Coordinates of C-alpha atoms and ligand atoms in Angstrom, one line a residue:
X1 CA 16.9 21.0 9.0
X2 CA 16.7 20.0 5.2
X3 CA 17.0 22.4 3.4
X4 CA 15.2 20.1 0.2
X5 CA 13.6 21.3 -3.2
X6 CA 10.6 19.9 -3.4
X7 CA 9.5 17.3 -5.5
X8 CA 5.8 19.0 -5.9
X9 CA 4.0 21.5 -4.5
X10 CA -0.2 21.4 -3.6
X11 CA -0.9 22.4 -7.1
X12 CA 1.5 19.8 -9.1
X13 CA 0.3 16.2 -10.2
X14 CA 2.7 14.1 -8.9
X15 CA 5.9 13.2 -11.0
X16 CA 8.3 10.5 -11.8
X17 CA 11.1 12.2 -10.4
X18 CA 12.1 9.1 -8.3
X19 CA 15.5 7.0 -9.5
X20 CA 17.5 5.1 -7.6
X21 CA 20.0 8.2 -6.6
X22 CA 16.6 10.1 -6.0
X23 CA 15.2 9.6 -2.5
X24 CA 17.1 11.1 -0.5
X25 CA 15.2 13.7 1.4
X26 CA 12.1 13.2 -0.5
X27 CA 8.6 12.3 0.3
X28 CA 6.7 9.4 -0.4
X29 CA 3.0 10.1 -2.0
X30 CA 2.3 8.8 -4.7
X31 CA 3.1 5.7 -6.6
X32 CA 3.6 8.2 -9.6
X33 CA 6.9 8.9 -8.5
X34 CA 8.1 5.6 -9.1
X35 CA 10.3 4.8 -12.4
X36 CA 11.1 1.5 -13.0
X37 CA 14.5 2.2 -12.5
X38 CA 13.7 3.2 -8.8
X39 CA 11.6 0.3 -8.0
X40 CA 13.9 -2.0 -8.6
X41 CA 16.3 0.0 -6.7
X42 CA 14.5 -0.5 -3.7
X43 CA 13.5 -4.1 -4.6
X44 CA 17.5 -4.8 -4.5
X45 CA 17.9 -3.2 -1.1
X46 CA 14.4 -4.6 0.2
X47 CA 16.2 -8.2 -0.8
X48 CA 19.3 -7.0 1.2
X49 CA 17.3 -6.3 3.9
X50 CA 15.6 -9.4 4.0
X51 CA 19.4 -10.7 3.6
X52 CA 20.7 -8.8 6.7
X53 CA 17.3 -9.7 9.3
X54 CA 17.7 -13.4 8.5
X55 CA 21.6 -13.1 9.5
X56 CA 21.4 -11.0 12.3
X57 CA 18.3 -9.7 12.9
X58 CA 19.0 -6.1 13.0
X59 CA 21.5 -3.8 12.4
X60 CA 22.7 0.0 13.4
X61 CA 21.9 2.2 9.8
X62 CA 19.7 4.4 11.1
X63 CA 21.1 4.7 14.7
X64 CA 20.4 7.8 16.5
X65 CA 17.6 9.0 13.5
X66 CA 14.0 9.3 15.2
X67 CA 10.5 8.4 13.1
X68 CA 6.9 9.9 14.1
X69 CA 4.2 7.2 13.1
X70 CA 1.4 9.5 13.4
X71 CA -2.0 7.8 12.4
X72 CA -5.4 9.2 12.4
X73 CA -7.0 5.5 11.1
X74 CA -6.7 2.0 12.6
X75 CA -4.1 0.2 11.6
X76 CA -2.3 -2.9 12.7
X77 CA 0.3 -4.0 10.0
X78 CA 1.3 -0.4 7.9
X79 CA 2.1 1.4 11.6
X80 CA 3.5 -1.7 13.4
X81 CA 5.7 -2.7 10.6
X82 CA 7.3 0.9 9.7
X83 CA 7.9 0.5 13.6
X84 CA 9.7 -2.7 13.2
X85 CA 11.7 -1.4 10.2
X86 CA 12.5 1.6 12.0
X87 CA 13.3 -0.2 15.1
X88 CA 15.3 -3.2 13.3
X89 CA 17.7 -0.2 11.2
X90 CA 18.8 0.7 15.0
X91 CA 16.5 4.0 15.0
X92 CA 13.9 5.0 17.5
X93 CA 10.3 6.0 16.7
X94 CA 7.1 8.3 18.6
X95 CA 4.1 6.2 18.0
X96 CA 0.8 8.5 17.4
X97 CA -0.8 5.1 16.4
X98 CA -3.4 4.3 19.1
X99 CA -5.9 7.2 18.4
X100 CA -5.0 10.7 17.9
X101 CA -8.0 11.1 20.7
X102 CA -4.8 11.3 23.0
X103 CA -3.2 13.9 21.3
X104 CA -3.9 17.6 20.7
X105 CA -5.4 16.7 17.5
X106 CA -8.4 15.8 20.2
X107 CA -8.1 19.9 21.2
X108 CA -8.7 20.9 17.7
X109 CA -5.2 21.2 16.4
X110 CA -4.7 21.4 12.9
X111 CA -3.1 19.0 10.5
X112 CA -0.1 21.4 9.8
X113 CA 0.7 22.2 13.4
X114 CA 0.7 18.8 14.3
X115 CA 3.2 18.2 11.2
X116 CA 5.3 21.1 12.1
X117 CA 6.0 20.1 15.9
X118 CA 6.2 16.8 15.5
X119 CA 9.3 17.3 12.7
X120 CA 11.3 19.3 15.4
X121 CA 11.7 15.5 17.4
X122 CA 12.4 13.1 14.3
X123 CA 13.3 13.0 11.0
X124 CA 10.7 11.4 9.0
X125 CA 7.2 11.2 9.6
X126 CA 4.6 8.4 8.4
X127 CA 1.0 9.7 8.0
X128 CA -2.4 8.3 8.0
X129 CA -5.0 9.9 7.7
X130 CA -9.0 9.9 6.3
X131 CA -8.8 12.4 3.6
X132 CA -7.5 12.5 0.3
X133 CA -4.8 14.6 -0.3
X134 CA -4.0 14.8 3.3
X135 CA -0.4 13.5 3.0
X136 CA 0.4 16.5 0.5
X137 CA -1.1 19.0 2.6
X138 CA 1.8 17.1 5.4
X139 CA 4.4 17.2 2.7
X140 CA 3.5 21.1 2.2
X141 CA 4.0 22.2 5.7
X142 CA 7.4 19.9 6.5
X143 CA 10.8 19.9 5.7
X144 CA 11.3 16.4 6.7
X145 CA 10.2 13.4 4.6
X146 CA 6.6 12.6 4.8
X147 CA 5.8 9.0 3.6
X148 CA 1.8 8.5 3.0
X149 CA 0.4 5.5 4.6
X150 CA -3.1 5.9 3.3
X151 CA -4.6 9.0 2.5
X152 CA -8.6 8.0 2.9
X153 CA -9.9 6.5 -0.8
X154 CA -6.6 7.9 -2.7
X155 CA -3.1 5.9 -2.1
X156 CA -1.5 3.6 0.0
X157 CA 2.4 3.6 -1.6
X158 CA 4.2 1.5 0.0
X159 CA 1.3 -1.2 0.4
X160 CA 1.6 -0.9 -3.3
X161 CA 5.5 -1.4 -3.3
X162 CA 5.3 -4.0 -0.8
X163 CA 2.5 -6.3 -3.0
X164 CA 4.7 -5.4 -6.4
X165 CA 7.6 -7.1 -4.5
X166 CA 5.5 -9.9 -3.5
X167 CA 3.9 -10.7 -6.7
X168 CA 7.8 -10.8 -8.1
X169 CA 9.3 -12.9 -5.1
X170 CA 6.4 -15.4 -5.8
X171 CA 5.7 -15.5 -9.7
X172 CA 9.4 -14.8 -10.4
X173 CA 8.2 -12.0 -12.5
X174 CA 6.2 -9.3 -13.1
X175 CA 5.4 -9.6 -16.9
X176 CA 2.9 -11.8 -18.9
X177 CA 0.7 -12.2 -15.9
X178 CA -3.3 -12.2 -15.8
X179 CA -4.0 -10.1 -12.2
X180 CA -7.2 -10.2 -11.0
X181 CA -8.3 -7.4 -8.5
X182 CA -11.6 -8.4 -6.5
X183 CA -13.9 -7.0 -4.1
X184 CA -14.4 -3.0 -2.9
X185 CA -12.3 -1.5 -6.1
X186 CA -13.8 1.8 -5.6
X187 CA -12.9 2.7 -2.3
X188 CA -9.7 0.3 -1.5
X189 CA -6.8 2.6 -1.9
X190 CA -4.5 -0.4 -1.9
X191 CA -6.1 -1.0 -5.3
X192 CA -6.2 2.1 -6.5
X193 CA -1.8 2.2 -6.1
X194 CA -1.2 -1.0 -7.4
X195 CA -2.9 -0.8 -10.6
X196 CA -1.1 2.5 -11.2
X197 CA 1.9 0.5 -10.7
X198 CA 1.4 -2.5 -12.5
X199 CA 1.0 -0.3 -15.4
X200 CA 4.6 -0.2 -15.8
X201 CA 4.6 -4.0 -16.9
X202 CA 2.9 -6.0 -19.7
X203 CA 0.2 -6.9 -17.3
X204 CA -3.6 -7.8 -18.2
X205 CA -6.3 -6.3 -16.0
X206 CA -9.4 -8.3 -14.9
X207 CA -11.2 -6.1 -11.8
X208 CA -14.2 -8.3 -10.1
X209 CA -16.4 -6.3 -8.5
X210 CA -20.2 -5.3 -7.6
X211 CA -21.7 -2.4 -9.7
X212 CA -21.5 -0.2 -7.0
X213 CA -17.4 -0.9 -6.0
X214 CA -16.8 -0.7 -9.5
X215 CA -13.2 1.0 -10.1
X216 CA -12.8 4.7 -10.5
X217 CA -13.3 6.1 -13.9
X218 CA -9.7 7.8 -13.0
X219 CA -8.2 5.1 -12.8
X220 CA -9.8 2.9 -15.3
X221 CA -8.7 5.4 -17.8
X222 CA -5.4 5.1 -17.1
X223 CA -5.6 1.9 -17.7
X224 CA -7.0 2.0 -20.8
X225 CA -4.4 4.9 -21.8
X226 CA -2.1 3.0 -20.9
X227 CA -3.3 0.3 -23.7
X228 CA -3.9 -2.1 -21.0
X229 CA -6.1 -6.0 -21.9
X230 CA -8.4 -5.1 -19.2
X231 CA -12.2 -6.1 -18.7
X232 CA -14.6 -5.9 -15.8
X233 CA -16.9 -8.3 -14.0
X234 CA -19.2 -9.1 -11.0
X235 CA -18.4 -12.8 -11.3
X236 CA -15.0 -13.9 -9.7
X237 CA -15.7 -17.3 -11.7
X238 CA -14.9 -15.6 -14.9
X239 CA -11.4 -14.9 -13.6
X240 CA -10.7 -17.9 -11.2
X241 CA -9.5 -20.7 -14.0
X242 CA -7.2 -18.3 -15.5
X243 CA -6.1 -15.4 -13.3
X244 CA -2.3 -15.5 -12.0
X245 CA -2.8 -13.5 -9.1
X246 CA -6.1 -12.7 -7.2
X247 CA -5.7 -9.2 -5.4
X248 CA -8.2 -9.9 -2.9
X249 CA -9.9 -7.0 -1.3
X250 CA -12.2 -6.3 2.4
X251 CA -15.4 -4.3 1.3
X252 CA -14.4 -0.6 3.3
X253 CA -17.5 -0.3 5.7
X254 CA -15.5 3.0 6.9
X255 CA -16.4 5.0 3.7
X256 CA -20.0 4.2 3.3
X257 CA -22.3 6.7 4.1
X258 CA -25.2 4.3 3.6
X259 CA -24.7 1.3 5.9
X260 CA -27.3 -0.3 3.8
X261 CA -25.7 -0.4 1.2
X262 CA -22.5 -1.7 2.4
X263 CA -24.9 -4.9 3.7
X264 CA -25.9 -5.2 0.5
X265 CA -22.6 -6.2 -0.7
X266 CA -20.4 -7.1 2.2
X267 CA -20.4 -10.6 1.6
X268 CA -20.2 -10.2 -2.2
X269 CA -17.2 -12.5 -2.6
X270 CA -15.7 -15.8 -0.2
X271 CA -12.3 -16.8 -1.9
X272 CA -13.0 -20.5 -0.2
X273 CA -11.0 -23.7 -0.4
X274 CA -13.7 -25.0 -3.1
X275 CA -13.1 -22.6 -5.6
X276 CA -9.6 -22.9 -5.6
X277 CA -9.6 -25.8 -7.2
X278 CA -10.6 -24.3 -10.0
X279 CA -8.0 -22.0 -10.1
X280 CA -3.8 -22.5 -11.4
X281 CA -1.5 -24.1 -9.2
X282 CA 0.9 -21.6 -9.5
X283 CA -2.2 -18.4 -8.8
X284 CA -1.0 -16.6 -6.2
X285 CA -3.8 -15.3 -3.6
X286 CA -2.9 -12.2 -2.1
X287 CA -4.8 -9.6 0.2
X288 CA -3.6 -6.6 1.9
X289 CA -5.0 -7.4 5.3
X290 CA -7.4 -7.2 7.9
X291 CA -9.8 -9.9 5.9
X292 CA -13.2 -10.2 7.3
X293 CA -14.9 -12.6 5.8
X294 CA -13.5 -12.2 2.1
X295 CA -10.8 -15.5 1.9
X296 CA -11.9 -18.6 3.8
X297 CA -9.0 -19.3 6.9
X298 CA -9.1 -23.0 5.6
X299 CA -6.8 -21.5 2.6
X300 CA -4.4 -20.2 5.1
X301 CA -2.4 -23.9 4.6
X302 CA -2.5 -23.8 0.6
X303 CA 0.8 -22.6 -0.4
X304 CA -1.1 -20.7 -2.6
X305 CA -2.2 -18.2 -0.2
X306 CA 0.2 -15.4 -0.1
X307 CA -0.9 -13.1 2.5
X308 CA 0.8 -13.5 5.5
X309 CA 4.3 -13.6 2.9
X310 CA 2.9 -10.3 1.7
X311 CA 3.0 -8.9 5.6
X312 CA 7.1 -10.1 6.1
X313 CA 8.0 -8.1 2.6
X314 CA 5.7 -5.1 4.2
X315 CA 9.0 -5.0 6.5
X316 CA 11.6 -5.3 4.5
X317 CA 9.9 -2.9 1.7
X318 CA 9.9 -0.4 4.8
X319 CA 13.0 -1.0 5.7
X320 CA 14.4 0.0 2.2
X321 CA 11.9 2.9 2.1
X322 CA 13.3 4.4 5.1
X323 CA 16.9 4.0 4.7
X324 CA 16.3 5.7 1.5
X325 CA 14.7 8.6 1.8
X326 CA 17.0 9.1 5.0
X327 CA 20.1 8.8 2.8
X328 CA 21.4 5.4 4.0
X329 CA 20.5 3.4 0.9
Ligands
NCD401 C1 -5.4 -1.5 3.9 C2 -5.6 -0.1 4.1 O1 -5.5 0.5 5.2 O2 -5.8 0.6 3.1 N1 -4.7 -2.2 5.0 C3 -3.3 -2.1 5.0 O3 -2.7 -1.1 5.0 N2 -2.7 -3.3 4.9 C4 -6.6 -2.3 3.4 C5 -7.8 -2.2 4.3 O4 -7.9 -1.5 5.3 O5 -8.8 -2.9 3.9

């Protein structure tokens, strides 16, 4: 057992206490404990990764190390690609990913009891579950790493890292760029990490969305804090001629309470063939997957579109993520 100090505790706001010597050990809950330093520390290793699976497809770092994907959402790409990571480093992994109806959690068991039995098989544990503040409340009760994959409308980290990583790999930087976020800002948690960590780079802010998805105040404060260009808009034509990257986002049906009002907006915004001509050659269209009806499938042959590139660097982000925090990066 690790016997680790921890990073925070229920009542601390995360920190930046991430660098690249830092992750050992350490949980994974917030993009807030990301310097720059540390992201592009994993970046580097992310690119060796990428390096190694295109040689030889695999290789034996995490050998004999065991993960628990334990999810309490759907999910197809966050579970099954920490499972290919895991899986591709040589380790082994207990899938809790096809509905924790089959587990004990269906008998009433409690977050913390599932978190503590499930760290006496494996050494790290990736969690997804409905509520906010959920993966602290994981972190609390284990010793091992816990690595948040989605805690209901808060954060989704390394979705975050993986669509940082993407927007460098295809704009060649991260600086000077004009990134448009569009569709369910309020409750898309993908959103909600990536602006934090754009932050970090000279970046102007354009969110597109319906009244009611409008971004967080939270968030849109920190944004303005952090002396951000940033402006807000229901019309995705004001950012189309201009934007560098379009962050295009599914309206989350899952957190309405009023299904009306998620017909009201769920077709909002169609990212179609037709109004990418109006946009840069270079924009970069990305999404964090499943779409609905959100980007037109005719754009899936546009080099433009991004979002299928965005899924491989999920892997190879996970890869680094996991090598890390188990000391082997
Ligand atoms: C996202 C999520 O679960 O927050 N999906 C993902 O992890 N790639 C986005 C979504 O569900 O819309």
């Amino acid at each position: 057992m690790l016997n680790r100090p921890r990073i925070f505790t229920l009542d601390d706001a995360p920190q930046q206490v991430l660098n690249e010597h830092g992750f050992h050990g350490q949980d994974i809950l917030s993009v807030n404990q990301f310097s720059m330093a540390s992201l592009e520390y994993i970046f580097d290793v992310a690119e060796e990764m990428r390096a190694m699976v295109e040689q030889q497809g695999g290789a034996e770092l995490l050998k004999g190390r065991v993960l628990s994907c334990l999810f309490f959402e759907p999910s197809t790409r966050t579970s099954s690609s920490f499972i290919a990571a895991m899986e591709r480093l040589g380790g082994s992994v207990i899938p809790i990913t096809q509905g924790v109806q089959f587990s004990s959690v269906s008998k009433g068991e409690t977050l913390h009891d599932t978190i503590r039995t499930l760290e006496q098989y494996s050494d790290v544990i990736v969690l997804r579950h409905p509520e906010t503040g959920s993966a602290k409340i994981a972190a609390a009760a284990a010793q091992i790493p816990i690595i948040n994959a989605g805690d209901g409308t808060g954060e989704h980290p390394t979705q975050a890292l993986l669509d940082l990583f993407t927007i460098k790999e295809e704009l060649g930087t991260l600086d000077g760029l004009h990134v448009a976020m569009v569709g369910d800002l309020r409750y898309g948690r993908t959103v909600h990490s990536l602006t934090q960590l754009l932050l970090n780079y000279d970046v102007r802010f354009t969110f597109v969305s319906p009244e009611i998805l409008r971004l967080p105040l939270d968030y849109m404060n920190q944004v303005k804090d952090a002396g951000k260009n940033v402006r807000e808009t229901y019309n995705v034509a004001d950012v189309i001629g201009s934007a560098d990257v379009l962050y295009v986002t599914r309206v989350q049906k899952e957190r309405f309470t009023d299904l009306a009002q998620y017909e009201s907006v769920k077709d909002y915004y169609r990212i179609s063939t037709e109004l990418m001509e109006q946009a840069k050659p270079t924009t970069v269209v990305m999404h964090p997957l499943p779409r609905v009806n959100e980007i037109d499938v005719r754009l899936d042959s546009d080099p433009r579109a991004a979002y299928f590139r965005q899924v491989k660097n999920g892997m190879y982000i996970r890869m680094a993520i996991l090598a890390a925090v188990l000391g082997k990066a």
